[in-house]
XYZ file of C-alpha atoms in Angstrom:
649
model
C 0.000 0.000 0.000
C 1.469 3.515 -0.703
C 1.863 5.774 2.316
C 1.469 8.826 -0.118
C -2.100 8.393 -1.553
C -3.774 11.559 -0.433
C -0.286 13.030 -2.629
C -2.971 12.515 -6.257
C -4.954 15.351 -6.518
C -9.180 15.609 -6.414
C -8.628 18.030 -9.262
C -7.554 17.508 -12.565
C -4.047 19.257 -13.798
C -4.777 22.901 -15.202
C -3.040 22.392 -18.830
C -5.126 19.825 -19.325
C -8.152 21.449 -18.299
C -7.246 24.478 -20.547
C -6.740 21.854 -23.493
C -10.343 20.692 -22.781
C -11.491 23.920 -22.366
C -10.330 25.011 -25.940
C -11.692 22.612 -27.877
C -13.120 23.237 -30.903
C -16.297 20.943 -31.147
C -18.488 18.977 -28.682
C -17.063 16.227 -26.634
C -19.980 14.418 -26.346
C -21.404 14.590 -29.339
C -18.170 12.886 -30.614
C -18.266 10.268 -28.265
C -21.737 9.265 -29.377
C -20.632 9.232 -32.775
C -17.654 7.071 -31.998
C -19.717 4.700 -29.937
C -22.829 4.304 -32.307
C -24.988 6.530 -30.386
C -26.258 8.680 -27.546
C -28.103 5.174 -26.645
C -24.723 2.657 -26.539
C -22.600 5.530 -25.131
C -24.971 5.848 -22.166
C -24.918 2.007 -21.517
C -21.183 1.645 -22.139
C -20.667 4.466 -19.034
C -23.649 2.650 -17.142
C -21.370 -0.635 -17.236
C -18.116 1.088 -16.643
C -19.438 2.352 -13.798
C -20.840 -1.497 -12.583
C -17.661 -3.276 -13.414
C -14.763 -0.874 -12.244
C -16.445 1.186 -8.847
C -15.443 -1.633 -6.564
C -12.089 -3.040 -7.610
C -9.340 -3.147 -4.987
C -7.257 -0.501 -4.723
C -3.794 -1.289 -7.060
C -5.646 -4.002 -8.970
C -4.556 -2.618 -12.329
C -0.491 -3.047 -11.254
C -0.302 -5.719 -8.774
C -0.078 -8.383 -11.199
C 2.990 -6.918 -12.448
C 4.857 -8.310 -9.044
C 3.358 -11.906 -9.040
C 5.086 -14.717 -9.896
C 4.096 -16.348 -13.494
C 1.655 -18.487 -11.792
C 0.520 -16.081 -9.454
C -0.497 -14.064 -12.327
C -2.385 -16.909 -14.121
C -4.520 -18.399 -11.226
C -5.288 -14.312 -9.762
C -6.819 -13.530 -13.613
C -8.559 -16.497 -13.388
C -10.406 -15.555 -10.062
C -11.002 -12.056 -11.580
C -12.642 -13.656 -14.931
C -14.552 -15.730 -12.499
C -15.653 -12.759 -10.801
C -16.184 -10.761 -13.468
C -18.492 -13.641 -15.073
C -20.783 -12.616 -12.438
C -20.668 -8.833 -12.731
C -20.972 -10.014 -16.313
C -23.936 -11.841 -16.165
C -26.075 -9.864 -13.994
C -25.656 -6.587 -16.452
C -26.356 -8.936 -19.262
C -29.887 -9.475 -17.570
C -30.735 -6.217 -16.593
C -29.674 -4.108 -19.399
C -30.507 -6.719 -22.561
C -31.713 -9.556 -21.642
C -31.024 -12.402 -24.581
C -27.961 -10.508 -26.089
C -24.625 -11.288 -25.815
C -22.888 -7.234 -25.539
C -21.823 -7.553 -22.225
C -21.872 -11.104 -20.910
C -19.565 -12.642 -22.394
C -18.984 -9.467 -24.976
C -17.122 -8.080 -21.602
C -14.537 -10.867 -22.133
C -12.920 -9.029 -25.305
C -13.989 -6.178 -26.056
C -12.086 -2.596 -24.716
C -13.606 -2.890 -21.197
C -11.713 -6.570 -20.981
C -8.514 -4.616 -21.190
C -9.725 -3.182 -17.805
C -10.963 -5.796 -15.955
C -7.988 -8.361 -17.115
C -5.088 -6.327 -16.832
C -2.351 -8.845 -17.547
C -4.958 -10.294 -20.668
C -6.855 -13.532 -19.302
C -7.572 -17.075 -20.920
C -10.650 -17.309 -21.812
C -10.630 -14.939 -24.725
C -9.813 -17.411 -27.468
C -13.024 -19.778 -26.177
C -15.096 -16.294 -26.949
C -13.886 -14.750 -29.706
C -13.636 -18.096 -31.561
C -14.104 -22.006 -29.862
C -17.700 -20.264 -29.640
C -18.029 -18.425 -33.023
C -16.464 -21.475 -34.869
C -19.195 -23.764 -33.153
C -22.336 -21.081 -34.243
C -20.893 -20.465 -37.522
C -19.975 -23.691 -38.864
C -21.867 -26.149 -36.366
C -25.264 -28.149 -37.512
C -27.870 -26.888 -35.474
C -27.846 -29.542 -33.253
C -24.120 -28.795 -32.971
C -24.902 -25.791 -31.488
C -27.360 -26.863 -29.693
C -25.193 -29.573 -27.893
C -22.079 -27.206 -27.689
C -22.812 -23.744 -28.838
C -24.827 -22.516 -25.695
C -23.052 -24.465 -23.135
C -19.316 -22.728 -24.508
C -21.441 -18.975 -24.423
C -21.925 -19.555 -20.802
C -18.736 -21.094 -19.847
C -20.010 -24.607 -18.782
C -17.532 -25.824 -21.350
C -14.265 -23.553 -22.520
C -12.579 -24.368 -25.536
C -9.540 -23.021 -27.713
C -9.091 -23.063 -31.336
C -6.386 -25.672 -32.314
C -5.060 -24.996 -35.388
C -1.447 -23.816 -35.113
C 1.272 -26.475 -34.849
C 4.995 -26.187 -33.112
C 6.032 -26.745 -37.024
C 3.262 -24.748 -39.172
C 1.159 -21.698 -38.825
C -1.087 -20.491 -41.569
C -0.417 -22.805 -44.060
C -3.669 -24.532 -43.176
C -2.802 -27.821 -46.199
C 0.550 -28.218 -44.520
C -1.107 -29.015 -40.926
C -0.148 -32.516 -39.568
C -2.363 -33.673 -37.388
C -4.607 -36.436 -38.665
C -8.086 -37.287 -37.978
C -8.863 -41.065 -39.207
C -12.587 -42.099 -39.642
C -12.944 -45.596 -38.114
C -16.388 -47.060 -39.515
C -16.546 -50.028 -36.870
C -17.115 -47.660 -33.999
C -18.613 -44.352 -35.896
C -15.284 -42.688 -34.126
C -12.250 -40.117 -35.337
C -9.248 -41.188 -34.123
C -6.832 -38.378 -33.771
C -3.123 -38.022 -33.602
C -0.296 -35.860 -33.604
C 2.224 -38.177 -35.580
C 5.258 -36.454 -34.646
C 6.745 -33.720 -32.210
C 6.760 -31.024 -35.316
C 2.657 -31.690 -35.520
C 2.043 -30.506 -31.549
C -0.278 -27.644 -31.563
C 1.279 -24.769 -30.519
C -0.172 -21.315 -29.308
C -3.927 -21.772 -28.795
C -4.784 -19.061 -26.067
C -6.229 -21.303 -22.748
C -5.362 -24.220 -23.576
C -2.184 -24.359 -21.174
C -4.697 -25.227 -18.158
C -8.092 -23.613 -18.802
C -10.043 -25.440 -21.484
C -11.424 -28.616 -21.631
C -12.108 -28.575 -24.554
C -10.287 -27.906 -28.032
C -11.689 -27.055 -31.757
C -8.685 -29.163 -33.430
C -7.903 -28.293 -37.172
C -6.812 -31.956 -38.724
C -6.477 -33.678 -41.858
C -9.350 -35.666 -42.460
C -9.041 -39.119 -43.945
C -11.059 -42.068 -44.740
C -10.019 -45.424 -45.852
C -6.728 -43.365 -46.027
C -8.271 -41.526 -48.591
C -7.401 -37.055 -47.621
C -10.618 -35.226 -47.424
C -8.848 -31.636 -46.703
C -8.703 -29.851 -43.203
C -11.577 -30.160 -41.392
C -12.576 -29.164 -37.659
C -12.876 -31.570 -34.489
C -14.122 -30.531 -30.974
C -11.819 -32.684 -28.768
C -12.061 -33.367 -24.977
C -9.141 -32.680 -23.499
C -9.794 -32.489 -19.130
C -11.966 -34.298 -17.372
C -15.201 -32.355 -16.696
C -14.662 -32.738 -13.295
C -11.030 -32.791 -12.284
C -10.055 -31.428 -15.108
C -6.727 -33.709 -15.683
C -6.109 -34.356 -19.274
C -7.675 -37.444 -20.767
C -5.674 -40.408 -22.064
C -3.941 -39.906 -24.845
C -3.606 -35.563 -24.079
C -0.261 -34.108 -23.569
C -1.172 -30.847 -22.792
C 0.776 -28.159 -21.173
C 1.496 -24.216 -21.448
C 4.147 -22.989 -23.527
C 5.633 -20.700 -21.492
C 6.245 -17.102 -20.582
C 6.239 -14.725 -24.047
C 7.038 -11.046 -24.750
C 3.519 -9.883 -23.195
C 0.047 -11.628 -22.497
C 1.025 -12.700 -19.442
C -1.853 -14.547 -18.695
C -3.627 -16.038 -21.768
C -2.062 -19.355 -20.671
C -0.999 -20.589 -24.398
C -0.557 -24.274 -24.472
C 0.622 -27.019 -26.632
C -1.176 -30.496 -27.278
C -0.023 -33.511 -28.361
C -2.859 -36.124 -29.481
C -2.170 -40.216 -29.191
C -4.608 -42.254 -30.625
C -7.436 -39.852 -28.969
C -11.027 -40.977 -29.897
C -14.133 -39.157 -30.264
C -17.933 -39.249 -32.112
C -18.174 -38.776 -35.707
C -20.888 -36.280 -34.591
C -17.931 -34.383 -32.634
C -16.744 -32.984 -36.400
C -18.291 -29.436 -37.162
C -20.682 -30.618 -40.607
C -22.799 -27.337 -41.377
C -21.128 -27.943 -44.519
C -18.752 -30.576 -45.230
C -20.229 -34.073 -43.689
C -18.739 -37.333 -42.858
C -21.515 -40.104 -42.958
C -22.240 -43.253 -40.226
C -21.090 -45.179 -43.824
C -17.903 -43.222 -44.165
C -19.504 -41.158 -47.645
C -18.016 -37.934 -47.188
C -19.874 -35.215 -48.753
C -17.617 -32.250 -49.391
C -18.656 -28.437 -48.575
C -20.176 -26.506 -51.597
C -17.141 -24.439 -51.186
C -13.839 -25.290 -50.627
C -12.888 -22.354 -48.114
C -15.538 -21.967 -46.285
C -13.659 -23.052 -43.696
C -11.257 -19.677 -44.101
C -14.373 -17.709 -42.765
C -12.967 -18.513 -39.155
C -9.853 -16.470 -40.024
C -11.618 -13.644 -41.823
C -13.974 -13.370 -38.949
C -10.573 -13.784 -36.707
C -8.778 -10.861 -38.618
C -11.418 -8.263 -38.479
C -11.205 -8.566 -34.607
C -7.568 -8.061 -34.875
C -8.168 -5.331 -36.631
C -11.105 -3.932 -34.590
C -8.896 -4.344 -31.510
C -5.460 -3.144 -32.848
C -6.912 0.134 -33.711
C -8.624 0.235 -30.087
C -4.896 -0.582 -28.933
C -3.199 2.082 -31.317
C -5.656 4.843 -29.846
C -5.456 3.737 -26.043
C -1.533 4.630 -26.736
C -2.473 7.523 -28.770
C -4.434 8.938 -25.255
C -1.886 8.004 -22.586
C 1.028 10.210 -24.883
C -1.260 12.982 -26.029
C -2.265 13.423 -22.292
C 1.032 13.435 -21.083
C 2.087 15.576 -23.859
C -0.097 17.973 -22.487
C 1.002 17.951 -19.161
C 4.916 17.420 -19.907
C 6.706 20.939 -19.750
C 10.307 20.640 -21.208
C 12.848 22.504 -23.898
C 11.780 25.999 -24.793
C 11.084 27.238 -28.191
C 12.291 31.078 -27.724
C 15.261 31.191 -25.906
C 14.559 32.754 -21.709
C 11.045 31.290 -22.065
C 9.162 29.012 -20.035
C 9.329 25.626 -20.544
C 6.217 24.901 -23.204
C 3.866 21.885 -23.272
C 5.431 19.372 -25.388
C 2.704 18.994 -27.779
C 3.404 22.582 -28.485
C 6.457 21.412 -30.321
C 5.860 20.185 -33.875
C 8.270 17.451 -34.088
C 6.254 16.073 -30.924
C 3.374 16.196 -33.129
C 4.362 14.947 -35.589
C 4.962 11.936 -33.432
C 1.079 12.073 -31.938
C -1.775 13.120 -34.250
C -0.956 10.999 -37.432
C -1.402 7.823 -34.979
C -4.693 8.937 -34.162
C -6.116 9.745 -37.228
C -4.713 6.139 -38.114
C -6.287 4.441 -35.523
C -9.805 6.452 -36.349
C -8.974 5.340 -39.822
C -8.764 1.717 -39.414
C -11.535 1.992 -37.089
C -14.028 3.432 -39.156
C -12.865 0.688 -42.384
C -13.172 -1.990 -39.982
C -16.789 -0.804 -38.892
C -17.398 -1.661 -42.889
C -15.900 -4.606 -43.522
C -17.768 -6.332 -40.128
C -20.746 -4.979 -42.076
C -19.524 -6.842 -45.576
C -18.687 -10.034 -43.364
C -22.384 -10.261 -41.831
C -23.447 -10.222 -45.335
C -21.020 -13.007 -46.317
C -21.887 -14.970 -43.316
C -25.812 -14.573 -43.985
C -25.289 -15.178 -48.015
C -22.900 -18.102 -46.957
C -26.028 -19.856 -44.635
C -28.425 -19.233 -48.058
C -25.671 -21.688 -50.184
C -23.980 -18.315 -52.011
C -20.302 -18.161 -51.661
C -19.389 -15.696 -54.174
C -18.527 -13.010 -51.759
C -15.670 -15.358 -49.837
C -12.755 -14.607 -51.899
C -13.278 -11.039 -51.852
C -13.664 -10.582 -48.258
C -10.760 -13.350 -47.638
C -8.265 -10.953 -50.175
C -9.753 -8.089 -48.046
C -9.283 -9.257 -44.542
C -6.174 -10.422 -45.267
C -4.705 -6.678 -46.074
C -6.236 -5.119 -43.628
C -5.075 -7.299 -40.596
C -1.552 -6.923 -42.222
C -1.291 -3.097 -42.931
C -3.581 -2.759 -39.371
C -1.731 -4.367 -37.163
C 1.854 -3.221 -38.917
C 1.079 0.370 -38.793
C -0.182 -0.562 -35.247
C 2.655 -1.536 -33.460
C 4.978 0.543 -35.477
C 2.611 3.683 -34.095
C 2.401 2.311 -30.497
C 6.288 2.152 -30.170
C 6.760 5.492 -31.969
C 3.969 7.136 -29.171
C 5.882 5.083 -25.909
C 9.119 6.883 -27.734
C 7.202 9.959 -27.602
C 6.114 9.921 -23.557
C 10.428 9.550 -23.111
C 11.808 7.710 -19.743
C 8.743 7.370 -18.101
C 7.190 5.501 -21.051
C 9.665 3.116 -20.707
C 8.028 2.127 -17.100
C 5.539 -0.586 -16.854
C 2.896 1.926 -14.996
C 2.835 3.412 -18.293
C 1.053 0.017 -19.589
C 2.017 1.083 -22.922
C 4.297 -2.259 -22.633
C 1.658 -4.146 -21.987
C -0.207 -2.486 -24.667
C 2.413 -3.136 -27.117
C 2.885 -6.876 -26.134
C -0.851 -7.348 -26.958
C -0.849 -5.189 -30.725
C 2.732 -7.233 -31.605
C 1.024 -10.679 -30.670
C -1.555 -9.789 -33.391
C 0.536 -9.067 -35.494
C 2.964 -11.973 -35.217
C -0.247 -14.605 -35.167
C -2.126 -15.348 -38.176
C 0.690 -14.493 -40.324
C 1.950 -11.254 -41.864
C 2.196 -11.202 -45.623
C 0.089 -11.457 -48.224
C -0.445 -10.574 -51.925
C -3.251 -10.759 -54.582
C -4.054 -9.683 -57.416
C -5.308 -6.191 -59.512
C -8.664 -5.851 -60.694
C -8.432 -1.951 -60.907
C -8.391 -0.806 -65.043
C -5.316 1.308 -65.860
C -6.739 4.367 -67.380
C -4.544 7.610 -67.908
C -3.994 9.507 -64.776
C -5.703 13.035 -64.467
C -3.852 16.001 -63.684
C -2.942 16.771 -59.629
C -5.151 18.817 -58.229
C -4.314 18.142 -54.574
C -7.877 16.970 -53.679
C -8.717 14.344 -51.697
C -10.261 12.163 -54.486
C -6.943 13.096 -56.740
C -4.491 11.253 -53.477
C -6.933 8.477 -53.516
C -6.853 8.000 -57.326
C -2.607 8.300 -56.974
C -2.839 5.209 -54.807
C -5.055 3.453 -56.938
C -3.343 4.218 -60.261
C 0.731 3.261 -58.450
C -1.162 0.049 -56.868
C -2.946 -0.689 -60.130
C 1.002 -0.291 -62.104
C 2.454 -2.026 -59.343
C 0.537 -5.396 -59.949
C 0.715 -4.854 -63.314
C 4.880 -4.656 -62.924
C 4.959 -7.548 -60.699
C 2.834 -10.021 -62.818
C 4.958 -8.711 -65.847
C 8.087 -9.903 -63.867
C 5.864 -13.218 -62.762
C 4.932 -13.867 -65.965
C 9.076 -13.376 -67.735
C 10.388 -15.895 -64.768
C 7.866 -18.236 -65.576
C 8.689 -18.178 -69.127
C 12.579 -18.505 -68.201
C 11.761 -22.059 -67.164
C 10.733 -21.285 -63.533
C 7.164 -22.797 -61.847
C 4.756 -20.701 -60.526
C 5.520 -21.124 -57.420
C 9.084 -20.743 -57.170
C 8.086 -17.150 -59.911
C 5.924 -16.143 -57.103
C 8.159 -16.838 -54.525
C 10.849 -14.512 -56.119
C 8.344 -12.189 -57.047
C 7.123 -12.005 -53.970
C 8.424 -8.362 -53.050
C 6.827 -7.005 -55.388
C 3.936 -8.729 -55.207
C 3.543 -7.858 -51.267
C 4.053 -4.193 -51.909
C 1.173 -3.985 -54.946
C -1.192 -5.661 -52.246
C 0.002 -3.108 -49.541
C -1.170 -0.094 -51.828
C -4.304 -1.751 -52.727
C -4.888 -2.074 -48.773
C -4.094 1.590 -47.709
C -6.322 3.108 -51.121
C -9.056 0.838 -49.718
C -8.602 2.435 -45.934
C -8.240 6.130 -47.484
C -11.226 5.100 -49.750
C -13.402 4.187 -46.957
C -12.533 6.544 -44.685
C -13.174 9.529 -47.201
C -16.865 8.523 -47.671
C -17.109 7.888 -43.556
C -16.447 11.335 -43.231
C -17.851 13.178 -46.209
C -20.544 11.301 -47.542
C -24.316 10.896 -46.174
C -23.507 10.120 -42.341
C -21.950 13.318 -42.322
C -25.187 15.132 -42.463
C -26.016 13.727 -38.967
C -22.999 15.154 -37.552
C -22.885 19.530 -36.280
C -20.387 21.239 -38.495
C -18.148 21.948 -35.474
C -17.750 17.813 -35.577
C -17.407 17.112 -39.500
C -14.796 20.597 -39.486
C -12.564 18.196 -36.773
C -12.846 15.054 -38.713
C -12.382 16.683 -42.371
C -9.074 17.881 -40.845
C -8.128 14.379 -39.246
C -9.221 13.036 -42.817
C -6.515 15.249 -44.264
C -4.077 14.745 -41.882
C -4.523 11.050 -43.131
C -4.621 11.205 -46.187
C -1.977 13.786 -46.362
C 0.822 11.601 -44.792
C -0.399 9.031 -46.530
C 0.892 9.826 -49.610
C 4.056 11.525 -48.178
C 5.034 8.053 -47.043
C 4.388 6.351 -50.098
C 5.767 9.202 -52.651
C 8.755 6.872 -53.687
C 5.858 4.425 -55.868
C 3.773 7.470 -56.581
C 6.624 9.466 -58.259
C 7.160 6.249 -60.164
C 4.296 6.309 -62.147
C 2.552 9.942 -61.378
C 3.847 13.447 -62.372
C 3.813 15.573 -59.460
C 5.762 19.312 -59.432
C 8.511 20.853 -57.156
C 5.010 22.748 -56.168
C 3.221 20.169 -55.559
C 5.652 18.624 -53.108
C 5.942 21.555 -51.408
C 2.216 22.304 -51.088
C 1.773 18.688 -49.583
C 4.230 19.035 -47.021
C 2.661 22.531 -46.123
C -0.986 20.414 -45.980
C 0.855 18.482 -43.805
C 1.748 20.902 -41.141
C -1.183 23.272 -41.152
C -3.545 20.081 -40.394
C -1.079 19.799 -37.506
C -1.193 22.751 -36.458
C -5.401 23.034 -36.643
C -5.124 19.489 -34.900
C -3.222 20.958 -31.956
C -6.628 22.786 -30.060
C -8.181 19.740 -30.563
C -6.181 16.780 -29.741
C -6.574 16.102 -25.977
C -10.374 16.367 -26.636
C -10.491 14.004 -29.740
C -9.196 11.647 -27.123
C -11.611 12.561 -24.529
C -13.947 11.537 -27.172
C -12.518 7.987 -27.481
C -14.014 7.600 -24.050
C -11.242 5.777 -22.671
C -12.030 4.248 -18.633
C -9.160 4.852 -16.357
C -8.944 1.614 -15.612
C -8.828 0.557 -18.960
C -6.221 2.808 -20.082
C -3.999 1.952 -16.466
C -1.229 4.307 -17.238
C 0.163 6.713 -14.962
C 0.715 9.047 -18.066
C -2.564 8.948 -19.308
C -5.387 9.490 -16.187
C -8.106 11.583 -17.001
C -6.819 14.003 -14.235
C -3.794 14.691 -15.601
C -2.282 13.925 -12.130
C 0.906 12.590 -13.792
C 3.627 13.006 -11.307
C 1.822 12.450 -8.476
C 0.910 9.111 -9.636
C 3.990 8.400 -10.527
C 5.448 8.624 -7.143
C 2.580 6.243 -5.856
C 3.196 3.504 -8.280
C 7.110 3.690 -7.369
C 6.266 3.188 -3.865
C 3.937 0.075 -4.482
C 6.880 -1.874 -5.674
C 7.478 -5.084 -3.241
C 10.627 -3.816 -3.202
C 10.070 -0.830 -1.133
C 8.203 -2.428 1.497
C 11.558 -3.236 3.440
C 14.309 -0.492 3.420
C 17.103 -3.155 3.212
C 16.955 -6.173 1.156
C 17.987 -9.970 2.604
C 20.952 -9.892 -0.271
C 23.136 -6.917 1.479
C 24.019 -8.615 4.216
C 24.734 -12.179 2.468
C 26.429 -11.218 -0.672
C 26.642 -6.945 -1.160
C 28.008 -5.677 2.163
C 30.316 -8.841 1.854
C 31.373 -7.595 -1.554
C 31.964 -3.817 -0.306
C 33.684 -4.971 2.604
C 36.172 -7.282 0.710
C 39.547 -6.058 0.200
C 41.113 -6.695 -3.603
């Protein structure tokens, strides 16, 4: 316990007051726009309110001097807990929806209640959708509603110690035996061990293994398995389970990935997900009407990453603009005060490009969730058509979201200085969770072109015109790369092996088309019909955050542009002066844009970024909750330092 509480202020610190008091639009009326509505923003506050009023005092930094298993079986009482809290809000505030109970167990709030991350989020956010999406009814019926309520918790299996997303090069093996209606399942060799599958350590019982089907030794492709693997009662692992966690990683601390071996392991035939592939009691196997359907796991799996990467990317973006308020340090004229950092356009520089990113990538991730419920619904009517489109899709955006991500989180813990660098920050922590997303599910991918190449139009520095430039140097980049695809393949080289060289190229084209699609959508978020709902004050602020974005968009992609697009010694010079005047009309605006986000304290749990401001102050308190200052003189002076400053050379 610190002995210096009463030290934090009531009040909040007066810059950042004045920055709140300067603002250029209204707060709230951003907030409801961010949230979906005066409606959801009022409920979101009315559960922040029930879920963080009564935790302990320290909860959001004690976990950081627990032992590894300390850590693990303390998240798993406050998940327990929570459940509860959960639940009962669930009930009360709409009944027969799944928002808050177990929506609480990912979504921005989570980041709150489970500090150091928690185990159960891979049964949520996909043992559970895997079972309602691609489940028979009776599947779900059997599985689905006993998983929502945690009766059963599962992990998604797919992952092995030797292969990631290759999916056709997974080894496990899942052999139909007809005498007893059974899969038999095993992991033929060490490199075949699933590897990574958040819970599975020693939380679920259950696992949604991705395996090689076969009959009479005949392949029938990858198909899914739910697998038993604890006892439903004392939850040791059944015969033929080696199961185990992996062990500590860069951040996560508590997700509790595991590995799992399979020997021989038996289950039902029935136990096989068969909404649309199906194994019969006679062995027939009738394959799915489309041969990736089973790929709509991942795309549902990378539009959360990229739904919670941005969320991660703006958390940071608060904690450094706040303290970048609040920081005084190097004056501009010489004999002057020290000014507020944020005054200093290098500092910047460094802050309000990362949040019009993350609004960015939140507002094209709002429309592709929108283009996925369509697939999904089109998908359950037999039509497939949209599957590649939204697979190609997904696939960009959870590699240019969660790249630009981390790559913006580290730049804004660079920006905060020293005390960034301290785990009361939590922009660690924050970190360790955006880089795990973008390390799983893999990180490059490539497609190809269907954009017409048409003469580019004279530069008229308009929005439209940047978006066009990206379009027309992503539509000549494919065309470049398929050129030098098609000349290695007619050197004597296979496809393969041509794409694999190729592949530079090939990754770059797809990166363009990725960020024209996320300047595209963003461009009619902000100026087309919803805009007409918003005050002018609001749609004046997010025009300018728009340019901003699109601005140093193209600044950091001028070395294609210039490639294949004219642009003048004026032109460059009028986009870097774009550049900083939307900095500059940013600045008023910046602490209240994240006031908007509507960050919790708790789920922010930096002491750089409090509402209040109170930044020194709190960082004195969390120095003096280290274990290590409870006792003024540690048990190793007098066995091994006062020795070793007593000895004589």
């Amino acid at each position: 316990m610190s002995h210096i509480k009463n030290l934090i202020p009531s009040t909040v610190n007066p810059d950042l007051q004045n920055e709140r008091s300067a603002a250029e639009f209204n707060v709230e009326e951003f907030s409801a726009w961010w949230h979906g509505g005066h409606d959801k923003l009022k409920k979101k506050r009315e559960i922040e309110k029930a879920i963080f009023s009564d935790l302990e005092d320290g909860y959001g930094l004690n976990h950081e001097y627990m032992s590894h298993e300390e850590v693990y079986n303390s998240t798993v009482k406050k998940v327990a807990e929570a459940a509860v809290k959960l639940k009962a809000l669930q009930n009360k505030l709409n009944p027969g929806g799944t928002d808050i109970w177990p929506g609480g167990l990912f979504n921005a709030q989570s980041f709150g209640l489970f500090p150091a991350n928690h185990p159960v989020a891979t049964h949520i956010t996909m043992f559970v959708d895997v079972i309602k999406g691609q489940g028979t009814a009776e599947q779900v019926e059997k599985w689905g509603k006993a998983a929502e309520n945690c009766n059963i918790i599962g992990t998604y299996a797919q992952t092995e110690l030797a292969h990631g997303t290759n999916v056709r090069g997974l080894a496990t093996r899942a052999d139909f035996d007809p005498k007893t209606d059974e899969f038999v399942l095993n992991t033929p060799n060490l490199e075949a061990y699933k590897w990574w599958p958040g819970g599975l350590g020693h939380t679920a019982n259950h696992a949604m293994v991705v395996a090689q089907l076969y009959i009479a030794d005949v392949h029938h492709g990858v198909q899914m398995f739910i697998v038993p693997v604890r006892d439903s009662e004392t939850h040791m692992p059944l015969p033929g389970v080696d199961i185990g966690e992996i062990g500590k990683k860069l951040g996560m601390a508590s997700v509790n990935q595991g590995f799992l071996g399979l020997n021989h392991v038996r289950i039902p035939r029935t136990n096989m997900l068969m909404k649309f592939a199906k194994v019969e009691r006679d062995g027939t196997f009738k394959a799915s009407p489309a041969s990736r359907i089973n790929y709509l796991t991942m795309v549902y799996t990378r539009c959360l990453i990229v739904s919670q990467n941005s969320t991660l990317l703006l958390a940071a973006a608060t904690i450094a603009t706040r303290y970048s308020a609040v920081r005084r340090q190097s004056p501009i004229e010489p004999n002057q005060p020290e000014p507020q950092i944020i005054d200093h356009v290098t500092q910047r520089l460094k802050l309000f490009p990362e949040i019009a990113t993350g609004i960015a990538y939140h507002l094209a991730t709002e429309y592709v969730w929108e283009m996925y419920a369509q697939t999904v619904q089109e998908a359950n009517n037999g039509k497939f058509e949209r599957l590649p489109d939204m697979h190609i899709l997904s696939c960009a955006l959870k590699v240019l979201c969660t790249t630009d991500g981390c790559a913006g989180i580290e730049k804004l813990r660079l920006s905060t200085g020293g005390h960034g660098y301290l785990t009361a920050a939590n922009l660690s922590n924050i970190y360790g969770n955006a880089v795990a997303a973008y390390t799983y599910e893999g990180r490059t991918r490539y497609f190809a072109s269907s954009m017409q190449l048409k003469e580019f139009p004279k530069w008229d520095d308009s929005w439209q015109c940047i978006i066009k430039a990206l379009q027309y140097t992503a539509a000549h980049k494919t065309r470049i790369a398929f050129e030098n695809l098609a000349n290695r393949m007619a050197s004597g080289q296979s496809q393969g092996v041509a794409a694999n060289n190729t592949g530079i190229e090939l990754t770059r084209a797809a990166e363009l088309h990725g960020r024209q699609f996320v300047c595209q959508t963003f461009l009619e978020q902000i100026t087309g019909a919803k805009a007409q709902k918003r005050s002018p004050a609001l749609n004046k602020i997010l025009e300018n955050v728009l340019e901003l974005f699109l601005v140093q968009t193209v600044l950091n992609n001028l070395n294609d542009i210039l490639r294949f697009i004219q642009l003048s010694d004026a032109d460059l010079r009028s986009l870097q002066r774009r550049l900083e005047d939307s900095l500059e009309q940013f600045r008023p605006n910046a602490v209240a844009i994240c006031d908007g986000f509507e960050f919790h304290d708790r789920v922010l749990n930096s002491v750089l970024g409090s509402y209040d401001g109170n930044v020194y102050p709190r960082l004195f308190d969390s120095a003096k909750r280290s274990t290590m200052n409870q006792k003024p003189v540690q048990t190793s002076f007098e066995t091994y330092l006062k020795p070793l400053m007593k000895a004589k050379l």
